[in-house]
Steps between C-alpha positions, in 0.01 A plus 500: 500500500730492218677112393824516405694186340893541458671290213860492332689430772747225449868330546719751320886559508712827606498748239182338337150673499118484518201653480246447799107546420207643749154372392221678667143409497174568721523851364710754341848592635459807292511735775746295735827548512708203456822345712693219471673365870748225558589284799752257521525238781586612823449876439201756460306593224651756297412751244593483114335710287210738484248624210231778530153425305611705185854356472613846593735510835702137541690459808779216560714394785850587452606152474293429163528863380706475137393153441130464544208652363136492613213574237120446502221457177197618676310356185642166590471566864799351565854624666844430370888496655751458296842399691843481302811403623366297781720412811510243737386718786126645210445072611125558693141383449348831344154627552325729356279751696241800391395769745437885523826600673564919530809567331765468809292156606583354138765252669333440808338126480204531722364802324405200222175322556510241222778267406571224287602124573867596453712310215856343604815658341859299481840635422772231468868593562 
């Protein structure tokens, strides 16, 4: 299995931004693609962003598209998103997953088989 440890998530206001990181270890995320997933309390987990193992096809859910980006550094092994103008409702603990979806599967959580710890996001106002 792959580890993956999410960091950068933190108390930030409307407007602001951050950049969430993806560590992986155990061995190389090279070939994985890589997703990022959110769920806030009371609802189900829901998809973010995805990145294919050469950087080449991203996908995003319409509700971050314009104002997030989601990169990878294969050398680092180590995933990225970017979010800008964050809103109240982007508030969510974030986790980070790596799989071998098919292309049409890219958003589809349980085609994942290794995820990350998750790392708590805050909007205020």
């Amino acid at each position: 299995q792959v580890q993956l440890v999410e960091s950068g998530g933190r108390l930030v206001q409307a407007g602001g931004s951050l950049r969430l990181s993806c560590a992986a270890s155990g061995r190389t995320v090279s070939r994985y693609t890589m997703a990022w997933f959110r769920q806030a309390p009371g609802k189900e987990r829901e998809f973010v962003a995805a990145i294919n193992w050469n950087g080449g096809n991203r996908r995003y859910a319409d509700s971050v598209q314009g104002r997030s980006t989601i990169s990878r550094d294969n050398a680092k092994n180590t995933a990225y998103l970017q979010m800008n103008s964050l809103k109240p409702e982007d508030a969510a603990v974030y986790y980070c997953a790596a799989g071998a979806p098919t292309l049409v599967d890219i958003d589809r959580a349980a085609d994942y088989a290794d995820w990350g710890q998750g790392t708590q996001v805050t909007v205020s106002s």
